[in-house]
Amino acid sequence: MNEHWEDKELIHKLQQRSEAVPPAISLRVDETLASLRRKPRFLRKAVYSGAAACIIFIGIAGANIVSPHMVQALKNVPVLGSAFEMIGDVGLQLSSRMGLASKVNETATDQGITMTITEVLYDGIRLSIGYIIETSHDLRPDGEILFVNGKKVGFSSGGSGLPVNDQLYTGVLSYELRDTPLDHFNLILQFDHMVDWGIADQPQQIQGIWRFNLPVAKLKEGIRVHTFDQPPTARHLNKTIRVNKVTLTPAVTAIELDEFESVTSEHNNAAQGDGLELLQQLQTESYQVFDDKGLLLQNLGDSGHGTTRDGDKEHLTKRRISLAPLSSPPEYLLIRPVIHSRQVGTDKGFTYIEDTMDVTKLPLTLSQGKAGQVTITNIEFREDQTLLQFRVEGDDPYRQAGSVWLTDQHGKPFMRSIVDLVAVKGEPYTFSQKFPPIDSQQLLKVKTIAIDPPEIVSELELRIPLNDQ
């Protein structure tokens, strides 16, 4: 057998240039790169014992404070509650508020660096771990090894974090464990180094051992698993998509599917004139998923690996799409393969759209190109933060929402973090973006970019029934 594994998320990021963001919902533009308050957690990694692997995984970050040594540092933090609630994705936030996350206080110290695991949440789809590091440097944990009941396991991982102040760094690591269908297990999580990002473009490793022993229990309440006697399947040209399972949990909606693609040169040549190139690009792209009311679900990340055996005529990619949790089970989901237009290896730049922010003349609508538009509905100046509220209309609402920011009158962007972009509950495609405190008398500009809508491969669109169980 000849197995080929390719990091499709890395390819995706290289194609996007500066368009990609870590948690799954944003288009980063050049002017905001310097203003974001967090760096990505290195590169997403995949670790599989005994085999090379292809992984796409997007994690979101967060942390909770429990170490007594950090009390003095916390005096300068206005509000710091649950890690997942502070900077987690919508699934982690909801689960934490429901009391589903397990609070832990496991601390390890080496090389003068103290790391504390504060929260754990496992729903059978992803294992999310909140942590804090007591440091005056920009440190990130790395080089982890995972043991489940004493056995080393393969995993895919993702994560990112956020400095709370000059003494604390918070983060969340999210793992998808391979071949671990256990409801209860003991997890040993070990990091063999930290990476110091304090020196621009010259990250340095700090060797050490930070080892944690964590009891893990899988969530039992609120989990629904849908399998199919006849899996929903769509075929077009040399591409086949087959949905195998849908899992609904309080933290995530997960769709597991297979992608089959012909690898024979004869088929490729015959189909070239029928849009094969478009379908081949689909391998590095993702899906839009809608509920039965037509609302787009927020994508939290994709994971997957591909295999081609010697003599096989098809390449198989097994994928898992992770989406925001659903408040109630829909009758069906609609899944659409999409391709975002881009040219690899070129620098096309962006088209910027801006307008002066006059709070007395809101709402203010700005075009976002062919994708749609954004309407600023309110701005709230608080002592500790500034909240910009807006709604988006268009073909790619979460990507559109991630490409709205504020600048001063000279065009300098105000610092922001994508983890502070929050969807307003009960109001579709309405968001609140947090910025630092801004003088309400200061002249402001709101800025966005022109976005091309995704191309939809309608021939591979699938309706997934969920009302049969």
GROMACS .gro file of C-alpha atoms in nm:
model
  469
    1MET     CA    1   0.000   0.000   0.000
    2ASN     CA    2   0.121   0.344  -0.085
    3GLU     CA    3  -0.039   0.605   0.136
    4HIS     CA    4  -0.008   0.971   0.040
    5TRP     CA    5  -0.076   1.231   0.307
    6GLU     CA    6  -0.085   1.599   0.235
    7ASP     CA    7  -0.137   1.895   0.470
    8LYS     CA    8  -0.429   2.053   0.287
    9GLU     CA    9  -0.473   2.328   0.545
   10LEU     CA   10  -0.114   2.443   0.490
   11ILE     CA   11  -0.172   2.445   0.115
   12HIS     CA   12  -0.493   2.635   0.176
   13LYS     CA   13  -0.310   2.899   0.380
   14LEU     CA   14  -0.034   2.939   0.122
   15GLN     CA   15  -0.294   2.991  -0.146
   16GLN     CA   16  -0.476   3.247   0.062
   17ARG     CA   17  -0.165   3.454   0.127
   18SER     CA   18  -0.277   3.680   0.414
   19GLU     CA   19  -0.643   3.601   0.375
   20ALA     CA   20  -0.662   3.316   0.626
   21VAL     CA   21  -0.728   3.340   0.999
   22PRO     CA   22  -0.717   3.078   1.269
   23PRO     CA   23  -1.039   3.012   1.399
   24ALA     CA   24  -1.231   2.969   1.077
   25ILE     CA   25  -1.427   3.275   1.019
   26SER     CA   26  -1.223   3.559   0.883
   27LEU     CA   27  -1.038   3.719   0.601
   28ARG     CA   28  -0.722   3.882   0.732
   29VAL     CA   29  -0.600   4.179   0.537
   30ASP     CA   30  -0.260   4.339   0.529
   31GLU     CA   31  -0.346   4.638   0.741
   32THR     CA   32  -0.490   4.430   1.024
   33LEU     CA   33  -0.209   4.178   1.052
   34ALA     CA   34  -0.011   4.408   1.278
   35SER     CA   35  -0.315   4.492   1.486
   36LEU     CA   36  -0.423   4.142   1.585
   37ARG     CA   37  -0.347   4.067   1.948
   38ARG     CA   38  -0.249   3.707   1.900
   39LYS     CA   39  -0.023   3.503   1.679
   40PRO     CA   40  -0.128   3.165   1.540
   41ARG     CA   41  -0.003   2.864   1.724
   42PHE     CA   42   0.288   2.788   1.490
   43LEU     CA   43   0.160   2.553   1.219
   44ARG     CA   44  -0.122   2.312   1.279
   45LYS     CA   45   0.028   1.978   1.344
   46ALA     CA   46  -0.060   1.616   1.292
   47VAL     CA   47   0.097   1.334   1.491
   48TYR     CA   48   0.023   0.974   1.405
   49SER     CA   49   0.217   0.687   1.556
   50GLY     CA   50   0.376   0.475   1.286
   51ALA     CA   51   0.230   0.658   0.986
   52ALA     CA   52   0.258   0.988   0.809
   53ALA     CA   53  -0.065   1.184   0.812
   54CYS     CA   54  -0.257   1.463   0.648
   55ILE     CA   55  -0.453   1.684   0.884
   56ILE     CA   56  -0.665   1.992   0.861
   57PHE     CA   57  -0.761   2.119   1.201
   58ILE     CA   58  -0.859   2.460   1.329
   59GLY     CA   59  -0.861   2.528   1.698
   60ILE     CA   60  -0.974   2.827   1.896
   61ALA     CA   61  -0.811   2.950   2.214
   62GLY     CA   62  -0.900   3.031   2.570
   63ALA     CA   63  -0.794   2.995   2.935
   64ASN     CA   64  -0.899   3.015   3.297
   65ILE     CA   65  -0.704   3.138   3.596
   66VAL     CA   66  -0.652   2.914   3.896
   67SER     CA   67  -0.286   2.919   4.005
   68PRO     CA   68  -0.234   3.099   4.339
   69HIS     CA   69   0.099   3.230   4.213
   70MET     CA   70  -0.086   3.449   3.964
   71VAL     CA   71  -0.300   3.648   4.205
   72GLN     CA   72  -0.081   3.957   4.184
   73ALA     CA   73  -0.088   3.950   3.804
   74LEU     CA   74  -0.466   3.921   3.806
   75LYS     CA   75  -0.505   4.250   3.988
   76ASN     CA   76  -0.456   4.427   3.657
   77VAL     CA   77  -0.711   4.212   3.472
   78PRO     CA   78  -1.058   4.373   3.468
   79VAL     CA   79  -1.259   4.057   3.397
   80LEU     CA   80  -1.128   3.705   3.350
   81GLY     CA   81  -1.375   3.421   3.386
   82SER     CA   82  -1.385   3.089   3.207
   83ALA     CA   83  -1.119   3.038   2.943
   84PHE     CA   84  -1.369   2.897   2.699
   85GLU     CA   85  -1.610   3.183   2.762
   86MET     CA   86  -1.334   3.440   2.734
   87ILE     CA   87  -1.189   3.352   2.395
   88GLY     CA   88  -1.334   3.015   2.293
   89ASP     CA   89  -1.542   2.952   1.985
   90VAL     CA   90  -1.919   2.956   2.008
   91GLY     CA   91  -1.934   2.586   2.096
   92LEU     CA   92  -1.688   2.616   2.383
   93GLN     CA   93  -1.859   2.929   2.511
   94LEU     CA   94  -2.201   2.765   2.518
   95SER     CA   95  -2.071   2.445   2.675
   96SER     CA   96  -1.888   2.636   2.946
   97ARG     CA   97  -2.195   2.843   3.030
   98MET     CA   98  -2.395   2.521   3.058
   99GLY     CA   99  -2.141   2.392   3.311
  100LEU     CA  100  -2.022   2.109   3.085
  101ALA     CA  101  -1.649   2.185   3.100
  102SER     CA  102  -1.449   2.014   3.374
  103LYS     CA  103  -1.252   2.254   3.591
  104VAL     CA  104  -0.903   2.130   3.674
  105ASN     CA  105  -0.595   2.275   3.838
  106GLU     CA  106  -0.293   2.083   3.712
  107THR     CA  107   0.033   2.277   3.720
  108ALA     CA  108   0.380   2.195   3.591
  109THR     CA  109   0.696   2.404   3.619
  110ASP     CA  110   1.028   2.370   3.436
  111GLN     CA  111   1.296   2.618   3.331
  112GLY     CA  112   1.125   2.873   3.554
  113ILE     CA  113   0.808   2.855   3.342
  114THR     CA  114   0.479   2.759   3.507
  115MET     CA  115   0.193   2.623   3.298
  116THR     CA  116  -0.149   2.536   3.440
  117ILE     CA  117  -0.424   2.331   3.276
  118THR     CA  118  -0.752   2.490   3.381
  119GLU     CA  119  -1.041   2.342   3.178
  120VAL     CA  120  -1.113   2.023   2.986
  121LEU     CA  121  -1.405   1.946   2.754
  122TYR     CA  122  -1.443   1.625   2.551
  123ASP     CA  123  -1.757   1.548   2.349
  124GLY     CA  124  -1.624   1.256   2.146
  125ILE     CA  125  -1.537   1.485   1.855
  126ARG     CA  126  -1.268   1.711   1.995
  127LEU     CA  127  -1.080   1.736   2.321
  128SER     CA  128  -1.036   2.101   2.422
  129ILE     CA  129  -0.796   2.206   2.696
  130GLY     CA  130  -0.768   2.554   2.844
  131TYR     CA  131  -0.438   2.666   2.991
  132ILE     CA  132  -0.241   2.959   3.123
  133ILE     CA  133   0.131   3.030   3.129
  134GLU     CA  134   0.285   3.259   3.387
  135THR     CA  135   0.541   3.447   3.182
  136SER     CA  136   0.658   3.790   3.080
  137HIS     CA  137   0.752   3.645   2.740
  138ASP     CA  138   0.541   3.545   2.442
  139LEU     CA  139   0.553   3.169   2.508
  140ARG     CA  140   0.354   2.888   2.345
  141PRO     CA  141   0.361   2.519   2.444
  142ASP     CA  142   0.471   2.277   2.175
  143GLY     CA  143   0.608   1.930   2.114
  144GLU     CA  144   0.324   1.752   2.290
  145ILE     CA  145   0.285   1.378   2.336
  146LEU     CA  146  -0.049   1.225   2.439
  147PHE     CA  147  -0.105   0.899   2.627
  148VAL     CA  148  -0.454   0.752   2.678
  149ASN     CA  149  -0.460   0.497   2.961
  150GLY     CA  150  -0.084   0.467   2.927
  151LYS     CA  151  -0.085   0.413   2.549
  152LYS     CA  152   0.061   0.669   2.314
  153VAL     CA  153  -0.205   0.790   2.068
  154GLY     CA  154  -0.206   0.973   1.740
  155PHE     CA  155  -0.388   1.301   1.711
  156SER     CA  156  -0.444   1.615   1.514
  157SER     CA  157  -0.421   1.942   1.697
  158GLY     CA  158  -0.478   2.311   1.666
  159GLY     CA  159  -0.488   2.606   1.895
  160SER     CA  160  -0.402   2.964   1.960
  161GLY     CA  161  -0.395   3.204   2.248
  162LEU     CA  162  -0.405   3.555   2.377
  163PRO     CA  163  -0.193   3.755   2.623
  164VAL     CA  164  -0.400   3.873   2.918
  165ASN     CA  165  -0.135   4.118   3.037
  166ASP     CA  166   0.244   4.134   3.050
  167GLN     CA  167   0.256   3.845   3.301
  168LEU     CA  168  -0.004   3.598   3.173
  169TYR     CA  169  -0.068   3.418   2.846
  170THR     CA  170  -0.388   3.218   2.795
  171GLY     CA  171  -0.474   2.960   2.534
  172VAL     CA  172  -0.674   2.657   2.426
  173LEU     CA  173  -0.544   2.344   2.260
  174SER     CA  174  -0.793   2.130   2.068
  175TYR     CA  175  -0.721   1.771   1.975
  176GLU     CA  176  -0.889   1.508   1.765
  177LEU     CA  177  -0.778   1.174   1.906
  178ARG     CA  178  -0.730   0.881   1.675
  179ASP     CA  179  -0.890   0.548   1.764
  180THR     CA  180  -1.007   0.655   2.111
  181PRO     CA  181  -1.380   0.571   2.139
  182LEU     CA  182  -1.364   0.562   2.521
  183ASP     CA  183  -1.614   0.736   2.746
  184HIS     CA  184  -1.366   0.768   3.034
  185PHE     CA  185  -0.988   0.764   3.024
  186ASN     CA  186  -0.678   0.898   3.188
  187LEU     CA  187  -0.488   1.144   2.968
  188ILE     CA  188  -0.121   1.223   3.011
  189LEU     CA  189  -0.034   1.537   2.817
  190GLN     CA  190   0.334   1.621   2.792
  191PHE     CA  191   0.512   1.913   2.624
  192ASP     CA  192   0.884   1.891   2.559
  193HIS     CA  193   0.943   2.256   2.476
  194MET     CA  194   0.803   2.606   2.470
  195VAL     CA  195   0.845   2.845   2.180
  196ASP     CA  196   0.930   3.207   2.257
  197TRP     CA  197   0.783   3.438   1.993
  198GLY     CA  198   0.908   3.751   2.165
  199ILE     CA  199   1.176   3.812   1.903
  200ALA     CA  200   1.010   3.900   1.572
  201ASP     CA  201   1.058   3.634   1.305
  202GLN     CA  202   1.306   3.447   1.526
  203PRO     CA  203   1.110   3.211   1.751
  204GLN     CA  204   1.332   3.024   1.994
  205GLN     CA  205   1.272   2.690   2.162
  206ILE     CA  206   1.306   2.642   2.536
  207GLN     CA  207   1.358   2.275   2.614
  208GLY     CA  208   1.192   2.124   2.921
  209ILE     CA  209   0.921   1.888   3.039
  210TRP     CA  210   0.570   2.003   3.129
  211ARG     CA  211   0.365   1.692   3.211
  212PHE     CA  212  -0.002   1.676   3.313
  213ASN     CA  213  -0.219   1.390   3.434
  214LEU     CA  214  -0.583   1.458   3.349
  215PRO     CA  215  -0.896   1.246   3.403
  216VAL     CA  216  -1.127   1.284   3.101
  217ALA     CA  217  -1.496   1.196   3.078
  218LYS     CA  218  -1.691   1.217   2.754
  219LEU     CA  219  -2.008   1.424   2.757
  220LYS     CA  220  -2.321   1.209   2.768
  221GLU     CA  221  -2.605   1.458   2.764
  222GLY     CA  222  -2.719   1.632   2.448
  223ILE     CA  223  -2.535   1.408   2.201
  224ARG     CA  224  -2.718   1.277   1.894
  225VAL     CA  225  -2.551   1.055   1.634
  226HIS     CA  226  -2.704   1.003   1.290
  227THR     CA  227  -2.583   0.724   1.063
  228PHE     CA  228  -2.737   0.614   0.735
  229ASP     CA  229  -2.835   0.279   0.584
  230GLN     CA  230  -2.809   0.452   0.249
  231PRO     CA  231  -2.556   0.734   0.290
  232PRO     CA  232  -2.643   1.060   0.109
  233THR     CA  233  -2.422   1.063  -0.200
  234ALA     CA  234  -2.352   1.306  -0.485
  235ARG     CA  235  -2.147   1.244  -0.800
  236HIS     CA  236  -2.016   1.475  -1.067
  237LEU     CA  237  -1.748   1.403  -1.325
  238ASN     CA  238  -1.463   1.231  -1.140
  239LYS     CA  239  -1.576   1.337  -0.791
  240THR     CA  240  -1.803   1.156  -0.542
  241ILE     CA  241  -1.905   1.275  -0.197
  242ARG     CA  242  -2.064   1.039   0.055
  243VAL     CA  243  -2.186   1.145   0.400
  244ASN     CA  244  -2.136   0.874   0.661
  245LYS     CA  245  -2.229   1.029   0.994
  246VAL     CA  246  -2.357   1.348   1.156
  247THR     CA  247  -2.296   1.409   1.526
  248LEU     CA  248  -2.469   1.685   1.721
  249THR     CA  249  -2.319   1.782   2.059
  250PRO     CA  250  -2.354   2.087   2.283
  251ALA     CA  251  -2.012   2.202   2.161
  252VAL     CA  252  -2.004   2.115   1.791
  253THR     CA  253  -2.190   1.986   1.487
  254ALA     CA  254  -1.970   1.732   1.308
  255ILE     CA  255  -2.018   1.588   0.960
  256GLU     CA  256  -1.803   1.292   0.857
  257LEU     CA  257  -1.779   1.221   0.487
  258ASP     CA  258  -1.573   1.048   0.220
  259GLU     CA  259  -1.448   1.214  -0.098
  260PHE     CA  260  -1.362   0.985  -0.387
  261GLU     CA  261  -1.174   1.118  -0.688
  262SER     CA  262  -1.051   0.939  -0.997
  263VAL     CA  263  -0.674   0.944  -1.042
  264THR     CA  264  -0.659   0.782  -1.386
  265SER     CA  265  -0.500   1.000  -1.653
  266GLU     CA  266  -0.756   0.889  -1.912
  267HIS     CA  267  -1.045   1.017  -1.700
  268ASN     CA  268  -0.858   1.336  -1.619
  269ASN     CA  269  -0.790   1.415  -1.982
  270ALA     CA  270  -1.149   1.342  -2.084
  271ALA     CA  271  -1.294   1.558  -1.813
  272GLN     CA  272  -1.053   1.849  -1.850
  273GLY     CA  273  -1.290   2.046  -2.067
  274ASP     CA  274  -1.579   1.993  -1.825
  275GLY     CA  275  -1.435   2.182  -1.532
  276LEU     CA  276  -1.203   1.921  -1.379
  277GLU     CA  277  -0.961   2.190  -1.265
  278LEU     CA  278  -1.238   2.341  -1.055
  279LEU     CA  279  -1.305   2.008  -0.888
  280GLN     CA  280  -0.935   1.943  -0.826
  281GLN     CA  281  -0.910   2.275  -0.643
  282LEU     CA  282  -1.195   2.156  -0.423
  283GLN     CA  283  -0.951   1.928  -0.243
  284THR     CA  284  -0.800   2.226  -0.064
  285GLU     CA  285  -1.132   2.399  -0.003
  286SER     CA  286  -1.423   2.343   0.228
  287TYR     CA  287  -1.799   2.332   0.252
  288GLN     CA  288  -2.084   2.560   0.339
  289VAL     CA  289  -2.348   2.394   0.556
  290PHE     CA  290  -2.700   2.533   0.603
  291ASP     CA  291  -2.976   2.431   0.841
  292ASP     CA  292  -3.335   2.365   0.734
  293LYS     CA  293  -3.414   2.737   0.769
  294GLY     CA  294  -3.142   2.837   0.525
  295LEU     CA  295  -2.901   2.976   0.784
  296LEU     CA  296  -2.530   2.918   0.727
  297LEU     CA  297  -2.356   2.740   1.015
  298GLN     CA  298  -2.027   2.884   1.134
  299ASN     CA  299  -1.734   2.663   1.038
  300LEU     CA  300  -1.507   2.577   1.332
  301GLY     CA  301  -1.257   2.372   1.135
  302ASP     CA  302  -1.197   2.074   0.909
  303SER     CA  303  -0.981   1.766   0.959
  304GLY     CA  304  -0.902   1.486   0.720
  305HIS     CA  305  -0.656   1.247   0.564
  306GLY     CA  306  -0.623   1.091   0.221
  307THR     CA  307  -0.510   0.753   0.093
  308THR     CA  308  -0.420   0.614  -0.249
  309ARG     CA  309  -0.325   0.248  -0.280
  310ASP     CA  310  -0.103   0.110  -0.552
  311GLY     CA  311  -0.322   0.013  -0.842
  312ASP     CA  312  -0.624   0.200  -0.711
  313LYS     CA  313  -0.814   0.415  -0.952
  314GLU     CA  314  -0.949   0.646  -0.685
  315HIS     CA  315  -0.806   0.872  -0.419
  316LEU     CA  316  -1.002   0.859  -0.093
  317THR     CA  317  -1.012   1.154   0.144
  318LYS     CA  318  -1.189   1.107   0.476
  319ARG     CA  319  -1.301   1.440   0.618
  320ARG     CA  320  -1.467   1.575   0.927
  321ILE     CA  321  -1.631   1.918   0.912
  322SER     CA  322  -1.675   2.085   1.251
  323LEU     CA  323  -1.946   2.351   1.279
  324ALA     CA  324  -2.115   2.560   1.544
  325PRO     CA  325  -2.359   2.364   1.762
  326LEU     CA  326  -2.730   2.371   1.687
  327SER     CA  327  -2.979   2.489   1.948
  328SER     CA  328  -3.228   2.224   1.829
  329PRO     CA  329  -3.196   1.940   1.576
  330PRO     CA  330  -3.307   2.048   1.227
  331GLU     CA  331  -3.496   1.824   0.990
  332TYR     CA  332  -3.203   1.830   0.753
  333LEU     CA  333  -2.872   1.996   0.668
  334LEU     CA  334  -2.769   2.118   0.324
  335ILE     CA  335  -2.400   2.084   0.240
  336ARG     CA  336  -2.238   2.269  -0.050
  337PRO     CA  337  -1.878   2.232  -0.171
  338VAL     CA  338  -1.731   2.579  -0.225
  339ILE     CA  339  -1.419   2.724  -0.381
  340HIS     CA  340  -1.285   3.068  -0.298
  341SER     CA  341  -1.136   3.229  -0.606
  342ARG     CA  342  -0.765   3.296  -0.578
  343GLN     CA  343  -0.448   3.271  -0.783
  344VAL     CA  344  -0.157   3.085  -0.630
  345GLY     CA  345   0.178   3.264  -0.647
  346THR     CA  346   0.041   3.606  -0.741
  347ASP     CA  347  -0.001   3.925  -0.543
  348LYS     CA  348  -0.327   4.079  -0.654
  349GLY     CA  349  -0.367   4.298  -0.346
  350PHE     CA  350  -0.698   4.409  -0.200
  351THR     CA  351  -0.956   4.670  -0.280
  352TYR     CA  352  -1.028   4.869   0.035
  353ILE     CA  353  -1.357   5.039   0.114
  354GLU     CA  354  -1.380   5.294   0.395
  355ASP     CA  355  -1.603   5.568   0.529
  356THR     CA  356  -1.595   5.815   0.816
  357MET     CA  357  -1.770   5.695   1.129
  358ASP     CA  358  -2.034   5.947   1.236
  359VAL     CA  359  -2.228   5.807   1.531
  360THR     CA  360  -2.512   6.052   1.467
  361LYS     CA  361  -2.569   5.911   1.118
  362LEU     CA  362  -2.585   5.539   1.183
  363PRO     CA  363  -2.662   5.295   1.031
  364LEU     CA  364  -2.376   5.316   0.782
  365THR     CA  365  -2.351   5.067   0.494
  366LEU     CA  366  -2.030   4.976   0.311
  367SER     CA  367  -1.999   4.756   0.005
  368GLN     CA  368  -1.786   4.442   0.035
  369GLY     CA  369  -1.763   4.385  -0.337
  370LYS     CA  370  -1.942   4.102  -0.510
  371ALA     CA  371  -1.985   3.908  -0.185
  372GLY     CA  372  -2.226   4.159  -0.030
  373GLN     CA  373  -2.222   4.445   0.220
  374VAL     CA  374  -2.180   4.534   0.586
  375THR     CA  375  -2.398   4.775   0.783
  376ILE     CA  376  -2.263   4.941   1.098
  377THR     CA  377  -2.555   4.967   1.340
  378ASN     CA  378  -2.395   5.095   1.660
  379ILE     CA  379  -2.070   5.178   1.836
  380GLU     CA  380  -2.042   5.171   2.213
  381PHE     CA  381  -1.760   5.355   2.390
  382ARG     CA  382  -1.684   5.201   2.729
  383GLU     CA  383  -1.415   5.270   2.985
  384ASP     CA  384  -1.237   4.940   2.920
  385GLN     CA  385  -1.333   4.863   2.559
  386THR     CA  386  -1.510   4.977   2.245
  387LEU     CA  387  -1.780   4.763   2.084
  388LEU     CA  388  -1.859   4.790   1.714
  389GLN     CA  389  -2.189   4.629   1.617
  390PHE     CA  390  -2.278   4.541   1.259
  391ARG     CA  391  -2.464   4.299   1.036
  392VAL     CA  392  -2.353   4.151   0.708
  393GLU     CA  393  -2.551   4.049   0.403
  394GLY     CA  394  -2.404   3.835   0.131
  395ASP     CA  395  -2.272   3.501   0.016
  396ASP     CA  396  -1.995   3.451   0.275
  397PRO     CA  397  -2.118   3.615   0.598
  398TYR     CA  398  -1.857   3.486   0.845
  399ARG     CA  399  -1.571   3.571   0.614
  400GLN     CA  400  -1.726   3.913   0.556
  401ALA     CA  401  -1.764   3.971   0.930
  402GLY     CA  402  -1.397   3.900   0.989
  403SER     CA  403  -1.290   4.176   0.751
  404VAL     CA  404  -1.432   4.484   0.924
  405TRP     CA  405  -1.217   4.712   1.140
  406LEU     CA  406  -1.169   5.065   1.274
  407THR     CA  407  -0.888   5.310   1.207
  408ASP     CA  408  -0.803   5.658   1.328
  409GLN     CA  409  -0.827   5.954   1.094
  410HIS     CA  410  -0.477   5.878   0.960
  411GLY     CA  411  -0.565   5.520   0.870
  412LYS     CA  412  -0.387   5.348   1.161
  413PRO     CA  413  -0.592   5.041   1.260
  414PHE     CA  414  -0.698   4.986   1.618
  415MET     CA  415  -0.580   4.661   1.769
  416ARG     CA  416  -0.832   4.378   1.753
  417SER     CA  417  -0.846   4.002   1.783
  418ILE     CA  418  -1.061   3.766   1.581
  419VAL     CA  419  -1.152   3.587   1.905
  420ASP     CA  420  -1.329   3.908   2.011
  421LEU     CA  421  -1.563   3.888   1.713
  422VAL     CA  422  -1.889   3.753   1.856
  423ALA     CA  423  -2.207   3.655   1.674
  424VAL     CA  424  -2.514   3.812   1.837
  425LYS     CA  425  -2.749   3.542   1.957
  426GLY     CA  426  -3.088   3.536   1.787
  427GLU     CA  427  -2.987   3.780   1.514
  428PRO     CA  428  -2.850   3.599   1.207
  429TYR     CA  429  -2.527   3.739   1.064
  430THR     CA  430  -2.512   4.015   1.328
  431PHE     CA  431  -2.183   4.062   1.512
  432SER     CA  432  -2.005   4.257   1.782
  433GLN     CA  433  -1.633   4.327   1.749
  434LYS     CA  434  -1.434   4.439   2.052
  435PHE     CA  435  -1.162   4.703   2.026
  436PRO     CA  436  -0.951   4.875   2.293
  437PRO     CA  437  -1.092   5.186   2.466
  438ILE     CA  438  -1.127   5.471   2.214
  439ASP     CA  439  -1.199   5.837   2.283
  440SER     CA  440  -1.557   5.896   2.167
  441GLN     CA  441  -1.453   6.241   2.043
  442GLN     CA  442  -1.186   6.099   1.816
  443LEU     CA  443  -1.244   6.098   1.440
  444LEU     CA  444  -1.281   5.736   1.329
  445LYS     CA  445  -1.305   5.548   1.004
  446VAL     CA  446  -1.458   5.208   0.942
  447LYS     CA  447  -1.283   4.996   0.683
  448THR     CA  448  -1.341   4.671   0.496
  449ILE     CA  449  -1.236   4.508   0.168
  450ALA     CA  450  -1.398   4.381  -0.149
  451ILE     CA  451  -1.453   4.006  -0.132
  452ASP     CA  452  -1.531   3.765  -0.411
  453PRO     CA  453  -1.816   3.525  -0.330
  454PRO     CA  454  -1.730   3.156  -0.317
  455GLU     CA  455  -1.792   2.944  -0.622
  456ILE     CA  456  -2.048   2.673  -0.548
  457VAL     CA  457  -2.015   2.329  -0.703
  458SER     CA  458  -2.392   2.282  -0.718
  459GLU     CA  459  -2.369   1.938  -0.879
  460LEU     CA  460  -2.219   1.807  -0.553
  461GLU     CA  461  -2.471   1.971  -0.322
  462LEU     CA  462  -2.624   1.728  -0.074
  463ARG     CA  463  -2.930   1.724   0.150
  464ILE     CA  464  -2.866   1.530   0.472
  465PRO     CA  465  -3.187   1.412   0.647
  466LEU     CA  466  -3.177   1.418   1.028
  467ASN     CA  467  -3.540   1.349   1.120
  468ASP     CA  468  -3.526   0.974   1.083
  469GLN     CA  469  -3.400   0.902   1.433
   0.00000   0.00000   0.00000
